[in-house]
Coordinates of C-alpha atoms in Angstrom, one line a residue:
X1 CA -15.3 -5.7 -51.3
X2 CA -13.7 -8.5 -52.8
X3 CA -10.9 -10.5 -50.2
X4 CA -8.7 -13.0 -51.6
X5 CA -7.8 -15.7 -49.5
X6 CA -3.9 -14.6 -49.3
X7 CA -4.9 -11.0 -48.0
X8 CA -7.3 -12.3 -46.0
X9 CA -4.8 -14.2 -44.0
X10 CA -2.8 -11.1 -43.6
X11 CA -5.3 -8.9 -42.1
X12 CA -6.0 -11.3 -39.5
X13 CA -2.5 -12.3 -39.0
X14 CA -1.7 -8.7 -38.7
X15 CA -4.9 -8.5 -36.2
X16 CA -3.8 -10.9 -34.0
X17 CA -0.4 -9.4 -33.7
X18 CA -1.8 -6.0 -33.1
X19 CA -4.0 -7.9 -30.6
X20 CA -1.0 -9.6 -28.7
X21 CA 0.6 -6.3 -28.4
X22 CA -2.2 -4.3 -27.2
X23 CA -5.1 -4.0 -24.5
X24 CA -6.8 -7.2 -26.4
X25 CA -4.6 -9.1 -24.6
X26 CA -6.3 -8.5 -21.3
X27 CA -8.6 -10.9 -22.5
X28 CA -6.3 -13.7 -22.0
X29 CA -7.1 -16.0 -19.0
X30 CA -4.8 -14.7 -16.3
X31 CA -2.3 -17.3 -15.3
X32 CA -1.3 -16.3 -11.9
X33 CA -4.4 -13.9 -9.7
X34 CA -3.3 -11.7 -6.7
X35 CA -4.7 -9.6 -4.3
X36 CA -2.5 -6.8 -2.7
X37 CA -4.5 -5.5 0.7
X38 CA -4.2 -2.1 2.2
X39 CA -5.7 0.2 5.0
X40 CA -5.7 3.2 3.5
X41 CA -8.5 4.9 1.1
X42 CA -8.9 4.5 -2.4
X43 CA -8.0 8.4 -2.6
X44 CA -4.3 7.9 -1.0
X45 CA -1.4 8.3 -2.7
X46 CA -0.7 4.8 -1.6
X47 CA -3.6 3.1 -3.1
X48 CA -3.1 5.2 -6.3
X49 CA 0.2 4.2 -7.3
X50 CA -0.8 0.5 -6.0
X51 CA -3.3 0.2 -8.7
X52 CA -1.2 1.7 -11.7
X53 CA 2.0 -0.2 -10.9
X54 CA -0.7 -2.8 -10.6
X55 CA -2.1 -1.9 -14.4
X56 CA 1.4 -1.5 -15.6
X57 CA 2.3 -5.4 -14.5
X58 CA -0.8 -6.4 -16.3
X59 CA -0.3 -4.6 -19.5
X60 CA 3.8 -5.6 -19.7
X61 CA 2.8 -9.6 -18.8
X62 CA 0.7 -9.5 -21.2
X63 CA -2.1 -10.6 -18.9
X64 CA -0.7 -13.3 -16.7
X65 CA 0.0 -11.4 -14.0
X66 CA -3.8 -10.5 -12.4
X67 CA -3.1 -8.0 -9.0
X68 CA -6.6 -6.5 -7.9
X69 CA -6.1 -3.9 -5.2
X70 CA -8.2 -4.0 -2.0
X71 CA -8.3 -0.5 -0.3
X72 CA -9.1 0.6 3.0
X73 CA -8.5 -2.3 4.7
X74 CA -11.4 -4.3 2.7
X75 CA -9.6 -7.8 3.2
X76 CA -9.4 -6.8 7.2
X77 CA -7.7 -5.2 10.1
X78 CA -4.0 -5.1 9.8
X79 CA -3.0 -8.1 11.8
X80 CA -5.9 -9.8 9.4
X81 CA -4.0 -8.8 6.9
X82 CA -0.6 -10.2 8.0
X83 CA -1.7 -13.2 8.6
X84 CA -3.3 -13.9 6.0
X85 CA -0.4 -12.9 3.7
X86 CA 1.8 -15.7 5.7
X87 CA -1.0 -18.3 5.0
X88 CA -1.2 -17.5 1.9
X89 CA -4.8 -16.4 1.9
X90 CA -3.7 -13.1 0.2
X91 CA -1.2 -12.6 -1.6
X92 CA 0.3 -8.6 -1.1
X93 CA -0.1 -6.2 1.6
X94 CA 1.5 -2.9 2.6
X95 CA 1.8 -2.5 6.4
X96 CA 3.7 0.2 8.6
X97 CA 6.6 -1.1 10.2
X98 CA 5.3 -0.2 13.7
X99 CA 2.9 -2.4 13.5
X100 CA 4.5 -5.3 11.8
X101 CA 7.2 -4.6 14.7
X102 CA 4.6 -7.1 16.5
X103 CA 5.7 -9.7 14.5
X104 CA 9.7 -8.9 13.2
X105 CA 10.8 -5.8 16.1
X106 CA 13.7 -4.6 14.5
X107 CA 10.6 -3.1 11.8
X108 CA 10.2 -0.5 14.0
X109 CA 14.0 0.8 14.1
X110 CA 13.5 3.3 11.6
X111 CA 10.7 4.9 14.4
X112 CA 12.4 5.7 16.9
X113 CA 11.8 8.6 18.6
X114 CA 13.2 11.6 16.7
X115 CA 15.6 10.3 15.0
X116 CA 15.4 11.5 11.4
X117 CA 15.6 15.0 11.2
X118 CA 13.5 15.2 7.3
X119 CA 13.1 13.2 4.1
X120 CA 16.5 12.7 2.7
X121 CA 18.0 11.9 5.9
X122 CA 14.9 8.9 5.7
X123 CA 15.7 8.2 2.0
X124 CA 19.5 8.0 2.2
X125 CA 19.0 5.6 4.7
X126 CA 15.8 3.5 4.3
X127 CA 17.0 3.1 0.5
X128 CA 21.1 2.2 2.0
X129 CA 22.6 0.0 4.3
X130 CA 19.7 1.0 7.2
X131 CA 16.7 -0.2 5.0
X132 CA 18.9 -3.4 4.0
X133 CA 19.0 -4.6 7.2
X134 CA 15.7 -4.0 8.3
X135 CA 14.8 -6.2 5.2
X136 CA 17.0 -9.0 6.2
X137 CA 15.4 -9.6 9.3
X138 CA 11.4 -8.9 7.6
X139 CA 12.9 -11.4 5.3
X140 CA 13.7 -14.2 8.4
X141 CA 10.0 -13.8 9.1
X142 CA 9.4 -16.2 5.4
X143 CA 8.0 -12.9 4.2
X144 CA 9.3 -11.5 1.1
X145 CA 10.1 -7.5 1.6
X146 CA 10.2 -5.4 -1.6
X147 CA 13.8 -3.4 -2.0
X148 CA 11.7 0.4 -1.6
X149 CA 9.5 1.2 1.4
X150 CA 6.4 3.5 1.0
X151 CA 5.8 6.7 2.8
X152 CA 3.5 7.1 5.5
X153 CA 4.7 10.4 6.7
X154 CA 6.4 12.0 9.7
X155 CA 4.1 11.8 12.7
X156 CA 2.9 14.9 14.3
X157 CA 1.2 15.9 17.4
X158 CA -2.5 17.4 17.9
X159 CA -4.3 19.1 21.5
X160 CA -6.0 21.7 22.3
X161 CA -3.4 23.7 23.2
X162 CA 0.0 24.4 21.9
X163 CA 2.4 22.2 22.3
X164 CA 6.3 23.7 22.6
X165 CA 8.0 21.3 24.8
X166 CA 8.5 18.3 26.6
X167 CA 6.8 20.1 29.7
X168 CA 3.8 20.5 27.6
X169 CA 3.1 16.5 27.5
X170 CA 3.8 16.3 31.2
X171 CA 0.1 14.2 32.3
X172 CA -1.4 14.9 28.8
X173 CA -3.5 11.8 28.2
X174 CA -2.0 10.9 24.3
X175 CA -4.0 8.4 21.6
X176 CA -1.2 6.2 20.5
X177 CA -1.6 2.9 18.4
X178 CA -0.8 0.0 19.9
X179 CA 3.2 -0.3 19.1
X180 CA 5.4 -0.7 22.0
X181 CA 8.2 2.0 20.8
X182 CA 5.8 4.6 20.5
X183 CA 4.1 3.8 24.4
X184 CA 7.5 4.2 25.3
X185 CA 8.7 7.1 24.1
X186 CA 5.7 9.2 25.2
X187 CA 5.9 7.3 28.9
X188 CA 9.6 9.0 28.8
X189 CA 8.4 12.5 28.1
X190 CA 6.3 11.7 31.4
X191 CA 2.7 11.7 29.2
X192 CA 0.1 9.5 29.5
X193 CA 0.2 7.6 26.2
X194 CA -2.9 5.6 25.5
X195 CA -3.6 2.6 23.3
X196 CA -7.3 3.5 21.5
X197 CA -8.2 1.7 18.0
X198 CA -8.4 4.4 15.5
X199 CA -12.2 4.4 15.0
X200 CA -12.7 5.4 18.6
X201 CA -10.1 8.1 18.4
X202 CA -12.2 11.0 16.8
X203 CA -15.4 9.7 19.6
X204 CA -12.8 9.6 22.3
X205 CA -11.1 13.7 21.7
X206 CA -14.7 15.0 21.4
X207 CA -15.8 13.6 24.8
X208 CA -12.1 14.4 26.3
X209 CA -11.5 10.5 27.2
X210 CA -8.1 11.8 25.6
X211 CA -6.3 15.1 25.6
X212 CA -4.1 14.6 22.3
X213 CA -3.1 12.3 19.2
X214 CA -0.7 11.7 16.9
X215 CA -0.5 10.7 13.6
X216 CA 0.8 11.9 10.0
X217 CA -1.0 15.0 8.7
X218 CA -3.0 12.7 6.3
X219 CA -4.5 10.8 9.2
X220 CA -5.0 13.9 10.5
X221 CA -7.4 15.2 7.3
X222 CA -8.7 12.0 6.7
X223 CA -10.1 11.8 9.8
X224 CA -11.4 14.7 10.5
X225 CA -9.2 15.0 13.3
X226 CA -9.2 19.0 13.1
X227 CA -13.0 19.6 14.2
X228 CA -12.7 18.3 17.5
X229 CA -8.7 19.4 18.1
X230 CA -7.5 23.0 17.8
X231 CA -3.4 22.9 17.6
X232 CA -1.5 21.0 16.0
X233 CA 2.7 20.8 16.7
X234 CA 4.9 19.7 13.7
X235 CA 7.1 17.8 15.9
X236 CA 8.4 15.2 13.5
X237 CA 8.3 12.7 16.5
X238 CA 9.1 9.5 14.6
X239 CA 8.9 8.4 11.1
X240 CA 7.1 5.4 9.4
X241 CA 6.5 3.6 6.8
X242 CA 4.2 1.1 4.6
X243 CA 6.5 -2.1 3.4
X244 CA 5.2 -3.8 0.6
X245 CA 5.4 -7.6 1.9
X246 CA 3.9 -11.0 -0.3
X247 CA 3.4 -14.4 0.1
X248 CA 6.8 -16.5 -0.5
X249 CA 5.3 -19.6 -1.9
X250 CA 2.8 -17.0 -4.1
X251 CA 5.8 -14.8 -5.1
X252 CA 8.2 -17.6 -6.3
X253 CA 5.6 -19.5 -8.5
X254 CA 6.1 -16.6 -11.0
X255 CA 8.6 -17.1 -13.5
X256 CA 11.8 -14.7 -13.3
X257 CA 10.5 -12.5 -16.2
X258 CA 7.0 -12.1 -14.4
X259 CA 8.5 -12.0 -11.0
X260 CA 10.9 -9.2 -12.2
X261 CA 8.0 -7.1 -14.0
X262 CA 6.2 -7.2 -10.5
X263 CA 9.5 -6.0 -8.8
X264 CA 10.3 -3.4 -10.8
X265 CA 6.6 -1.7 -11.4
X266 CA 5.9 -1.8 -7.5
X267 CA 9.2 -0.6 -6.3
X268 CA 8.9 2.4 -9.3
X269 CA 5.3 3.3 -7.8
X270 CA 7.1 3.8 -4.3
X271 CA 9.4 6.0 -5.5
X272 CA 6.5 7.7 -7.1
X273 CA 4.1 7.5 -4.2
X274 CA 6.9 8.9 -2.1
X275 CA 6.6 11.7 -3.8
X276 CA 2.7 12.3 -3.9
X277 CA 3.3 12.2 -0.3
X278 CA 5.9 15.0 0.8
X279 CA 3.5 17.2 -1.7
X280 CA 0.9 16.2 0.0
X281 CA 1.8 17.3 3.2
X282 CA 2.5 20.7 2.2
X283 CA -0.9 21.2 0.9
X284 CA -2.4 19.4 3.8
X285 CA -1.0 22.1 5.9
X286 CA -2.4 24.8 4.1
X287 CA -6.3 23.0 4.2
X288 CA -5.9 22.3 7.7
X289 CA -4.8 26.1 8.6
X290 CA -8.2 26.9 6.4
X291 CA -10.0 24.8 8.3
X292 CA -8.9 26.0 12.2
X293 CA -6.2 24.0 13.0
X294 CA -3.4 26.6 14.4
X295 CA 0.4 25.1 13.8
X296 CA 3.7 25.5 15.6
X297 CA 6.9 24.3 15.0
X298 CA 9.0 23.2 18.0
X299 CA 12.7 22.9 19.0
X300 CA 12.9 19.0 18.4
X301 CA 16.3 19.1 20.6
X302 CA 14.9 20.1 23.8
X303 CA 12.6 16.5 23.3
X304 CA 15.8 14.6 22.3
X305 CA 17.5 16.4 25.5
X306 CA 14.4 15.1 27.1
X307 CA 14.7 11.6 26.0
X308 CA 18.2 11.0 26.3
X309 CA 18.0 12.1 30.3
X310 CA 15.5 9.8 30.4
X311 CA 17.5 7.3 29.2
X312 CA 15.2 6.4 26.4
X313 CA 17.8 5.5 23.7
X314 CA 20.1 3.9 26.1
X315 CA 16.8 1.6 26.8
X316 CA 16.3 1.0 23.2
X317 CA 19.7 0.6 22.3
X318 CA 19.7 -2.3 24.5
X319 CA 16.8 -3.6 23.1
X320 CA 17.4 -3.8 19.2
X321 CA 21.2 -4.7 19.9
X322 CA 24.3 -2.9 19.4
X323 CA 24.2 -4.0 15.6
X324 CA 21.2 -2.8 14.9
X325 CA 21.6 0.5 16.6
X326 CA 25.2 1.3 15.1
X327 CA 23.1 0.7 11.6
X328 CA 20.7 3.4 13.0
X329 CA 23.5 6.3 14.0
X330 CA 25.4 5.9 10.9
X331 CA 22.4 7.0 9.7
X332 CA 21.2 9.6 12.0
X333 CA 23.9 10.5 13.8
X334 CA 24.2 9.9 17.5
X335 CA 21.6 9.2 19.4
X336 CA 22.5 7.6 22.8

């Protein structure tokens, strides 16, 4: 087939423009590389949405913008993680609040014991004036906090026998990760809450080192938590979740339109992943029930009873401030 030169140079002009506007362009050196770590699986809902708001930034900048997601917990433990975020080493990371209450406390207001009643109690709040100031003071840490947190579930307890009220926990040696609000409010219901790294929790239940655990139903599947515990109580006991936190010095070397595209896809994916996870937890139910675990549901208000005798909240209250708590009760409701 005979070219001349004129059409020539519009079929490739015409290439390259198709090129520019499609997946060609992934071909483009990226200018800016980043690595976003997490601790959960490649199958969670949290890891899912990572990579396709991940995908999304790529395909929108054309490129430039390079974010490779690391799943469960590839770049490191947790505290790895955070550190490595503040140096600089990575770039993204999505942590639970309780933990980086280690390094900014007030990121564990949102857990306190029984204080959200169900999700849009958590949402009306965490995406208001309560998640605001929690990011203010993730913020003062030189981190940079992304406007919508990420679900990690309500937490629920597991035993081998049912669980229907506070006298229930009364000496019950508890699995708790090693956050400070959470050792507390289980040494209030007079339980022996103890610290054990997660990957000596399922070792630790089947040679009755420990009595009980909790943790979110998906932590509960994913571990395989339901062979070696029989009941599980959907107390609803605190509320957590995953902030998306990056690198300040990384973040603010993107240009406004770049920076914006990387806002706006990851805090979309929460929303999304938010989702993913309520459904989630309904169908977990269902597989665990399959697969022996026995459910109950009990009267939450006989633990808050508990706790407020106990003077738990007044003991908290004192602890995050009167600010902070008045943030928390308008809210919630009162607490203490």
């Amino acid at each position: 087939m005979n070219l001349t030169r004129r059409s020539m140079l519009k079929a490739t002009a015409a290439a390259g423009l198709a090129g520019i506007a499609g997946r060609s362009a992934y071909a483009q050196p990226a200018s800016f590389n980043y690595k976003v770590g997490t601790n959960v699986p490649v199958t969670h809902p949290i890891a899912v949405r990572l990579t396709e708001a991940a995908e999304k930034v790529k395909a929108e900048t054309g490129g430039k913008v390079n974010i490779r997601v690391f799943p469960s917990g590839q770049l490191g433990s947790d505290t790895d993680m955070l550190s490595q975020v503040r140096s600089g080493g990575i770039e993204l990371l999505t942590l639970p609040g309780l933990i980086l209450a280690n390094l900014v406390p007030m990121a564990s207001l949102n857990s306190v014991g029984f204080a959200f009643p169900d999700y849009p109690t958590v949402w009306k709040a965490m995406d208001g004036d309560l998640g605001k100031y929690i990011r203010s003071y993730i913020s003062k840490a030189n981190l940079v906090v992304f406007d919508k947190v990420w679900d990690n579930g309500f937490r629920q307890l597991t035993s081998n026998k049912p669980i229907g009220g506070p006298g229930d926990l009364v000496d019950m040696k508890i699995r708790v990760p090693p956050a400070p609000l959470l050792v507390s409010l289980f040494k209030q219901l007079k339980a022996a809450p103890t610290p054990i790294n997660f990957n000596e929790l399922y070792s630790s239940l089947q040679t009755k080192v420990i009595e009980a655990q909790e943790n979110p139903l998906a932590i509960i599947a994913t571990g395989k938590l339901y062979e070696v515990q029989k009941c599980c109580a959907l107390t609803n006991h605190g509320w957590d979740g995953y902030w998306l936190l990056g690198n300040k010095r990384a973040f603010e070397a993107l240009p406004p339109t770049l920076r914006d595209s990387v806002n706006r896809h990851f805090n979309d994916a929460a929303l999304a992943q938010r989702e993913d996870s309520e459904k989630l937890a309904a169908s977990l139910q269902q597989d665990l029930t399959a697969k022996g675990l026995a459910f109950n549901k009990p009267d939450t208000a006989a633990f808050r009873a508990a706790l407020q005798e106990a003077r738990f909240y007044a003991e908290w209250k004192t602890k995050f401030g009167g600010e902070a708590w008045g943030q928390l009760e308008a809210a919630v409701g009162k607490l203490a």
